[in-house]
């Protein structure tokens, strides 16, 4: 009976997904790819880097001093136009990591039943460096390519996770990570307050935005994303180390 | 291209069903990981690379690890009794 209900539910969900995605005619919910009238959407204004009305075309590596200046539209919305929202997200992550730390953190490390073998250890030493560098690349280039602080930070945390899996004795310097987490979070707030004093708004983009598409463009966006990446990375690493610890013994 | 999208969608549904229905919890964790890997593909088809990267790292990497660690610690408490 339970199985039947599950099959029915999955079928109904699949039916709605496919009819909404691929239906044509009057009853369609989502327009097909390529048929969207972008000029009628708000996102068009964000792509053209202006919400004030005077819309000009933006060219890669040519346009100077655009309103937001980041080549990646998602980043310009997340860290420039809705940066306060991102601050809230970082706070939510902090509170959840704090809860896990309060509930689970212990003195000694949990040991696996089967000890990690040599091949895993050697492979992780090769792979983890590449993963770390990729994570750092992703959050530094968050305003140019897809990605940003959150995926970059969690990539760093996944490298730390690989170290934890491959080595039974590995234990990060927890204090250093907590210090990094707190500092990065505070620096984000300090940049927000600097914007408040210089531009009149909290998290105002007060640094000149430069040429679209260059590494040092988009004002405070890359700086803020570096802080977010460091904070998320250290936070998730702490969370993993809390999950792998046990009290007593 | 549309055929591939539909195939990915159908396999997504199959793995979602398997994740609910499998007897062992470890199996359903693996099915969930496969599910999020497939949804990465469908996110790329829907032209959302930002979401795809985040889903690839968090959905199939970190969340799977956290689930497995939780499963290990649950089993340990059960063994003590």
Short mmCIF file of N, CA and C in Angstrom, two decimals, chain A residues 43-169:
data_model
loop_
_atom_site.label_atom_id
_atom_site.label_comp_id
_atom_site.label_asym_id
_atom_site.label_seq_id
_atom_site.Cartn_x
_atom_site.Cartn_y
_atom_site.Cartn_z
N UNK A 43 15.61 40.88 -14.98
CA UNK A 43 17.00 40.44 -15.07
C UNK A 43 17.74 41.13 -16.21
N UNK A 44 17.00 41.57 -17.24
CA UNK A 44 17.63 42.28 -18.34
C UNK A 44 18.33 43.55 -17.84
N UNK A 45 17.66 44.23 -16.93
CA UNK A 45 18.25 45.45 -16.37
C UNK A 45 19.52 45.12 -15.60
N UNK A 46 19.51 43.98 -14.89
CA UNK A 46 20.70 43.60 -14.14
C UNK A 46 21.84 43.23 -15.09
N UNK A 47 21.48 42.55 -16.23
CA UNK A 47 22.52 42.18 -17.19
C UNK A 47 23.17 43.43 -17.77
N UNK A 48 22.35 44.42 -18.05
CA UNK A 48 22.89 45.66 -18.61
C UNK A 48 23.49 46.56 -17.54
N UNK A 49 23.57 46.03 -16.34
CA UNK A 49 24.22 46.72 -15.21
C UNK A 49 23.59 48.05 -14.85
N UNK A 50 22.30 48.15 -14.98
CA UNK A 50 21.68 49.42 -14.61
C UNK A 50 20.23 49.21 -14.24
N UNK A 51 19.85 49.72 -13.11
CA UNK A 51 18.44 49.68 -12.76
C UNK A 51 17.85 51.08 -12.76
N UNK A 52 18.66 52.06 -13.13
CA UNK A 52 18.17 53.45 -13.08
C UNK A 52 17.44 53.88 -14.34
N UNK A 53 17.50 53.06 -15.42
CA UNK A 53 16.74 53.41 -16.60
C UNK A 53 17.56 53.57 -17.85
N UNK A 54 18.70 54.29 -17.80
CA UNK A 54 19.45 54.52 -19.03
C UNK A 54 20.26 53.27 -19.38
N UNK A 55 19.70 52.47 -20.31
CA UNK A 55 20.27 51.16 -20.62
C UNK A 55 21.18 51.27 -21.83
N UNK A 56 22.45 50.89 -21.64
CA UNK A 56 23.37 50.82 -22.78
C UNK A 56 23.92 49.40 -22.86
N UNK A 57 24.40 49.00 -24.03
CA UNK A 57 24.93 47.65 -24.16
C UNK A 57 26.28 47.55 -23.44
N UNK A 58 26.49 46.39 -22.83
CA UNK A 58 27.71 46.17 -22.07
C UNK A 58 28.61 45.25 -22.87
N UNK A 59 29.86 45.66 -23.12
CA UNK A 59 30.79 44.82 -23.87
C UNK A 59 31.89 44.33 -22.95
N UNK A 60 32.26 43.05 -23.14
CA UNK A 60 33.28 42.41 -22.31
C UNK A 60 34.63 43.06 -22.54
N UNK A 61 35.30 43.39 -21.47
CA UNK A 61 36.64 44.00 -21.47
C UNK A 61 36.67 45.40 -22.09
N UNK A 62 35.51 46.01 -22.38
CA UNK A 62 35.50 47.36 -22.95
C UNK A 62 34.79 48.34 -22.03
N UNK A 63 33.59 47.92 -21.57
CA UNK A 63 32.77 48.84 -20.80
C UNK A 63 33.45 49.22 -19.48
N UNK A 64 33.46 50.50 -19.20
CA UNK A 64 34.08 50.97 -17.97
C UNK A 64 33.01 51.51 -17.04
N UNK A 65 33.30 51.39 -15.74
CA UNK A 65 32.49 52.01 -14.70
C UNK A 65 31.00 51.68 -14.83
N UNK A 66 30.71 50.38 -15.01
CA UNK A 66 29.30 49.99 -15.00
C UNK A 66 28.77 50.08 -13.57
N UNK A 67 27.45 49.97 -13.45
CA UNK A 67 26.87 50.18 -12.12
C UNK A 67 27.35 49.13 -11.12
N UNK A 68 27.35 47.85 -11.55
CA UNK A 68 27.83 46.84 -10.62
C UNK A 68 29.21 46.32 -11.02
N UNK A 69 29.48 46.14 -12.31
CA UNK A 69 30.82 45.84 -12.77
C UNK A 69 31.22 44.39 -12.78
N UNK A 70 30.35 43.47 -12.28
CA UNK A 70 30.74 42.07 -12.32
C UNK A 70 30.21 41.43 -13.59
N UNK A 71 31.05 40.58 -14.23
CA UNK A 71 30.66 39.98 -15.50
C UNK A 71 29.61 38.90 -15.31
N UNK A 72 29.57 38.28 -14.11
CA UNK A 72 28.59 37.24 -13.83
C UNK A 72 27.36 37.87 -13.20
N UNK A 73 26.22 37.69 -13.87
CA UNK A 73 25.01 38.38 -13.43
C UNK A 73 24.57 37.92 -12.04
N UNK A 74 24.69 36.59 -11.80
CA UNK A 74 24.25 36.05 -10.51
C UNK A 74 25.01 36.70 -9.36
N UNK A 75 26.33 36.86 -9.55
CA UNK A 75 27.13 37.48 -8.50
C UNK A 75 26.73 38.92 -8.28
N UNK A 76 26.45 39.63 -9.39
CA UNK A 76 26.10 41.05 -9.21
C UNK A 76 24.80 41.18 -8.45
N UNK A 77 23.90 40.18 -8.58
CA UNK A 77 22.67 40.26 -7.78
C UNK A 77 22.93 39.84 -6.35
N UNK A 78 23.65 38.71 -6.19
CA UNK A 78 23.80 38.13 -4.85
C UNK A 78 24.66 39.00 -3.95
N UNK A 79 25.79 39.53 -4.48
CA UNK A 79 26.71 40.24 -3.59
C UNK A 79 26.61 41.75 -3.73
N UNK A 80 26.01 42.25 -4.81
CA UNK A 80 25.94 43.70 -4.92
C UNK A 80 24.54 44.23 -4.58
N UNK A 81 23.52 43.74 -5.33
CA UNK A 81 22.19 44.30 -5.11
C UNK A 81 21.51 43.70 -3.88
N UNK A 82 21.83 42.44 -3.58
CA UNK A 82 21.19 41.81 -2.42
C UNK A 82 22.24 41.32 -1.43
N UNK A 83 23.24 42.16 -1.15
CA UNK A 83 24.34 41.73 -0.30
C UNK A 83 23.90 41.51 1.14
N UNK A 84 22.92 42.28 1.56
CA UNK A 84 22.42 42.14 2.93
C UNK A 84 21.81 40.76 3.11
N UNK A 85 21.14 40.28 2.06
CA UNK A 85 20.57 38.94 2.05
C UNK A 85 21.65 37.88 2.24
N UNK A 86 22.79 38.09 1.51
CA UNK A 86 23.92 37.16 1.63
C UNK A 86 24.48 37.16 3.04
N UNK A 87 24.53 38.35 3.65
CA UNK A 87 24.98 38.44 5.04
C UNK A 87 24.08 37.59 5.94
N UNK A 88 22.77 37.64 5.67
CA UNK A 88 21.85 36.81 6.43
C UNK A 88 22.09 35.33 6.22
N UNK A 89 22.39 34.94 4.97
CA UNK A 89 22.66 33.53 4.68
C UNK A 89 23.89 33.05 5.43
N UNK A 90 24.95 33.89 5.42
CA UNK A 90 26.17 33.53 6.14
C UNK A 90 25.87 33.36 7.62
N UNK A 91 24.98 34.23 8.14
CA UNK A 91 24.63 34.13 9.56
C UNK A 91 23.87 32.84 9.84
N UNK A 92 22.96 32.47 8.91
CA UNK A 92 22.22 31.21 9.08
C UNK A 92 23.18 30.04 9.15
N UNK A 93 24.17 30.03 8.23
CA UNK A 93 25.17 28.96 8.21
C UNK A 93 25.95 28.95 9.52
N UNK A 94 26.30 30.15 10.02
CA UNK A 94 27.04 30.24 11.28
C UNK A 94 26.23 29.65 12.42
N UNK A 95 24.93 30.00 12.46
CA UNK A 95 24.09 29.51 13.57
C UNK A 95 23.96 28.00 13.51
N UNK A 96 23.81 27.44 12.27
CA UNK A 96 23.67 25.99 12.19
C UNK A 96 24.97 25.29 12.56
N UNK A 97 26.12 25.86 12.15
CA UNK A 97 27.40 25.26 12.54
C UNK A 97 27.59 25.35 14.05
N UNK A 98 27.11 26.47 14.64
CA UNK A 98 27.20 26.63 16.10
C UNK A 98 26.37 25.57 16.80
N UNK A 99 25.16 25.31 16.25
CA UNK A 99 24.31 24.29 16.86
C UNK A 99 24.94 22.92 16.81
N UNK A 100 25.53 22.57 15.64
CA UNK A 100 26.20 21.27 15.51
C UNK A 100 27.37 21.20 16.48
N UNK A 101 28.12 22.32 16.60
CA UNK A 101 29.26 22.33 17.51
C UNK A 101 28.84 22.14 18.95
N UNK A 102 27.73 22.79 19.34
CA UNK A 102 27.26 22.67 20.72
C UNK A 102 26.79 21.25 21.01
N UNK A 103 26.13 20.62 20.02
CA UNK A 103 25.56 19.30 20.27
C UNK A 103 26.60 18.20 20.17
N UNK A 104 27.50 18.29 19.18
CA UNK A 104 28.31 17.12 18.84
C UNK A 104 29.77 17.20 19.23
N UNK A 105 30.32 18.39 19.46
CA UNK A 105 31.77 18.49 19.57
C UNK A 105 32.27 17.72 20.78
N UNK A 106 33.33 16.94 20.54
CA UNK A 106 33.90 16.16 21.63
C UNK A 106 35.40 16.29 21.63
N UNK A 107 36.03 15.60 22.58
CA UNK A 107 37.48 15.72 22.70
C UNK A 107 38.20 14.85 21.68
N UNK A 108 37.85 13.56 21.62
CA UNK A 108 38.64 12.64 20.81
C UNK A 108 37.99 12.42 19.45
N UNK A 109 38.81 11.90 18.53
CA UNK A 109 38.31 11.69 17.17
C UNK A 109 37.69 10.32 17.03
N UNK A 110 36.61 10.26 16.22
CA UNK A 110 35.99 8.97 15.94
C UNK A 110 36.92 8.16 15.04
N UNK A 111 37.09 6.88 15.37
CA UNK A 111 37.93 6.02 14.53
C UNK A 111 37.04 5.18 13.62
N UNK A 112 37.49 4.98 12.38
CA UNK A 112 36.73 4.12 11.47
C UNK A 112 37.00 2.66 11.78
N UNK A 113 36.02 1.81 11.44
CA UNK A 113 36.17 0.38 11.74
C UNK A 113 37.29 -0.24 10.91
N UNK A 114 37.33 0.11 9.60
CA UNK A 114 38.44 -0.37 8.79
C UNK A 114 39.39 0.80 8.57
N UNK A 115 40.66 0.64 8.95
CA UNK A 115 41.60 1.76 8.79
C UNK A 115 41.85 2.05 7.32
N UNK A 116 42.02 3.34 6.96
CA UNK A 116 42.24 3.72 5.56
C UNK A 116 43.55 3.13 5.05
N UNK A 117 43.53 2.63 3.80
CA UNK A 117 44.74 1.97 3.29
C UNK A 117 45.64 2.93 2.54
N UNK A 118 46.75 2.39 2.06
CA UNK A 118 47.81 3.23 1.50
C UNK A 118 47.37 3.95 0.24
N UNK A 119 46.61 3.23 -0.61
CA UNK A 119 46.21 3.81 -1.91
C UNK A 119 45.38 5.06 -1.69
N UNK A 120 44.43 4.98 -0.74
CA UNK A 120 43.59 6.13 -0.43
C UNK A 120 44.43 7.30 0.05
N UNK A 121 45.39 6.99 0.96
CA UNK A 121 46.23 8.06 1.51
C UNK A 121 47.00 8.77 0.41
N UNK A 122 47.65 7.97 -0.46
CA UNK A 122 48.47 8.57 -1.52
C UNK A 122 47.62 9.35 -2.50
N UNK A 123 46.44 8.78 -2.85
CA UNK A 123 45.59 9.45 -3.83
C UNK A 123 45.08 10.77 -3.28
N UNK A 124 44.71 10.78 -1.99
CA UNK A 124 44.19 12.01 -1.41
C UNK A 124 45.25 13.09 -1.41
N UNK A 125 46.52 12.72 -1.15
CA UNK A 125 47.57 13.74 -1.15
C UNK A 125 47.75 14.36 -2.53
N UNK A 126 47.48 13.57 -3.59
CA UNK A 126 47.57 14.14 -4.93
C UNK A 126 46.37 15.03 -5.22
N UNK A 127 45.17 14.51 -4.86
CA UNK A 127 43.94 15.17 -5.31
C UNK A 127 43.60 16.40 -4.47
N UNK A 128 43.88 16.33 -3.15
CA UNK A 128 43.37 17.38 -2.25
C UNK A 128 43.94 18.75 -2.59
N UNK A 129 45.22 18.78 -3.00
CA UNK A 129 45.80 20.07 -3.37
C UNK A 129 45.08 20.71 -4.54
N UNK A 130 44.77 19.86 -5.54
CA UNK A 130 44.06 20.39 -6.71
C UNK A 130 42.69 20.92 -6.31
N UNK A 131 42.01 20.16 -5.43
CA UNK A 131 40.68 20.60 -5.00
C UNK A 131 40.77 21.93 -4.25
N UNK A 132 41.79 22.05 -3.37
CA UNK A 132 41.96 23.30 -2.61
C UNK A 132 42.17 24.48 -3.56
N UNK A 133 43.06 24.28 -4.56
CA UNK A 133 43.35 25.39 -5.48
C UNK A 133 42.11 25.74 -6.29
N UNK A 134 41.34 24.70 -6.71
CA UNK A 134 40.12 24.97 -7.46
C UNK A 134 39.13 25.77 -6.62
N UNK A 135 39.02 25.41 -5.35
CA UNK A 135 38.11 26.15 -4.46
C UNK A 135 38.51 27.61 -4.36
N UNK A 136 39.81 27.85 -4.16
CA UNK A 136 40.28 29.23 -4.04
C UNK A 136 40.03 29.99 -5.35
N UNK A 137 40.30 29.30 -6.48
CA UNK A 137 40.06 29.93 -7.79
C UNK A 137 38.60 30.31 -7.93
N UNK A 138 37.71 29.39 -7.52
CA UNK A 138 36.28 29.66 -7.72
C UNK A 138 35.84 30.86 -6.91
N UNK A 139 36.32 31.00 -5.64
CA UNK A 139 35.80 32.17 -4.93
C UNK A 139 36.52 33.46 -5.26
N UNK A 140 37.75 33.39 -5.80
CA UNK A 140 38.38 34.65 -6.24
C UNK A 140 37.75 35.13 -7.54
N UNK A 141 37.41 34.18 -8.45
CA UNK A 141 36.84 34.57 -9.73
C UNK A 141 35.32 34.55 -9.72
N UNK A 142 34.72 34.70 -8.53
CA UNK A 142 33.27 34.61 -8.44
C UNK A 142 32.53 35.65 -9.26
N UNK A 143 33.16 36.81 -9.50
CA UNK A 143 32.46 37.86 -10.25
C UNK A 143 32.68 37.74 -11.74
N UNK A 144 33.52 36.78 -12.19
CA UNK A 144 33.77 36.62 -13.62
C UNK A 144 33.17 35.34 -14.17
N UNK A 145 33.28 34.24 -13.42
CA UNK A 145 32.80 32.94 -13.89
C UNK A 145 31.75 32.44 -12.91
N UNK A 146 30.95 31.43 -13.34
CA UNK A 146 29.99 30.85 -12.40
C UNK A 146 30.67 30.32 -11.15
N UNK A 147 29.98 30.46 -10.04
CA UNK A 147 30.58 30.04 -8.78
C UNK A 147 30.56 31.19 -7.81
N UNK A 148 31.40 31.15 -6.82
CA UNK A 148 31.43 32.23 -5.85
C UNK A 148 31.83 31.72 -4.49
N UNK A 149 31.49 32.48 -3.48
CA UNK A 149 31.97 32.18 -2.13
C UNK A 149 31.46 30.87 -1.59
N UNK A 150 30.17 30.59 -1.79
CA UNK A 150 29.60 29.40 -1.16
C UNK A 150 30.15 28.11 -1.77
N UNK A 151 30.10 27.92 -3.11
CA UNK A 151 30.69 26.70 -3.65
C UNK A 151 32.19 26.60 -3.43
N UNK A 152 32.91 27.72 -3.55
CA UNK A 152 34.35 27.70 -3.33
C UNK A 152 34.69 27.27 -1.92
N UNK A 153 33.99 27.85 -0.95
CA UNK A 153 34.23 27.51 0.45
C UNK A 153 33.91 26.06 0.73
N UNK A 154 32.81 25.56 0.15
CA UNK A 154 32.48 24.17 0.43
C UNK A 154 33.44 23.22 -0.29
N UNK A 155 34.06 23.69 -1.39
CA UNK A 155 35.09 22.86 -2.03
C UNK A 155 36.30 22.72 -1.12
N UNK A 156 36.69 23.82 -0.46
CA UNK A 156 37.80 23.75 0.49
C UNK A 156 37.45 22.77 1.61
N UNK A 157 36.20 22.87 2.09
CA UNK A 157 35.78 21.96 3.17
C UNK A 157 35.81 20.52 2.71
N UNK A 158 35.51 20.27 1.40
CA UNK A 158 35.53 18.88 0.94
C UNK A 158 36.96 18.37 0.85
N UNK A 159 37.95 19.25 0.58
CA UNK A 159 39.35 18.83 0.62
C UNK A 159 39.73 18.43 2.04
N UNK A 160 39.28 19.22 3.03
CA UNK A 160 39.56 18.89 4.43
C UNK A 160 38.89 17.56 4.79
N UNK A 161 37.68 17.35 4.25
CA UNK A 161 36.96 16.09 4.48
C UNK A 161 37.76 14.91 3.96
N UNK A 162 38.39 15.08 2.77
CA UNK A 162 39.21 14.00 2.22
C UNK A 162 40.38 13.69 3.14
N UNK A 163 41.00 14.73 3.70
CA UNK A 163 42.10 14.50 4.66
C UNK A 163 41.60 13.71 5.86
N UNK A 164 40.40 14.08 6.34
CA UNK A 164 39.84 13.39 7.51
C UNK A 164 39.59 11.92 7.20
N UNK A 165 39.08 11.63 5.97
CA UNK A 165 38.76 10.23 5.63
C UNK A 165 40.04 9.43 5.48
N UNK A 166 41.08 10.05 4.86
CA UNK A 166 42.24 9.26 4.49
C UNK A 166 43.18 9.03 5.66
N UNK A 167 43.12 9.87 6.68
CA UNK A 167 44.10 9.77 7.76
C UNK A 167 43.36 9.63 9.09
N UNK A 168 43.68 8.58 9.82
CA UNK A 168 42.99 8.35 11.09
C UNK A 168 43.41 9.36 12.16
N UNK A 169 44.62 9.89 12.03
CA UNK A 169 45.15 10.76 13.08
C UNK A 169 44.92 12.23 12.78
#
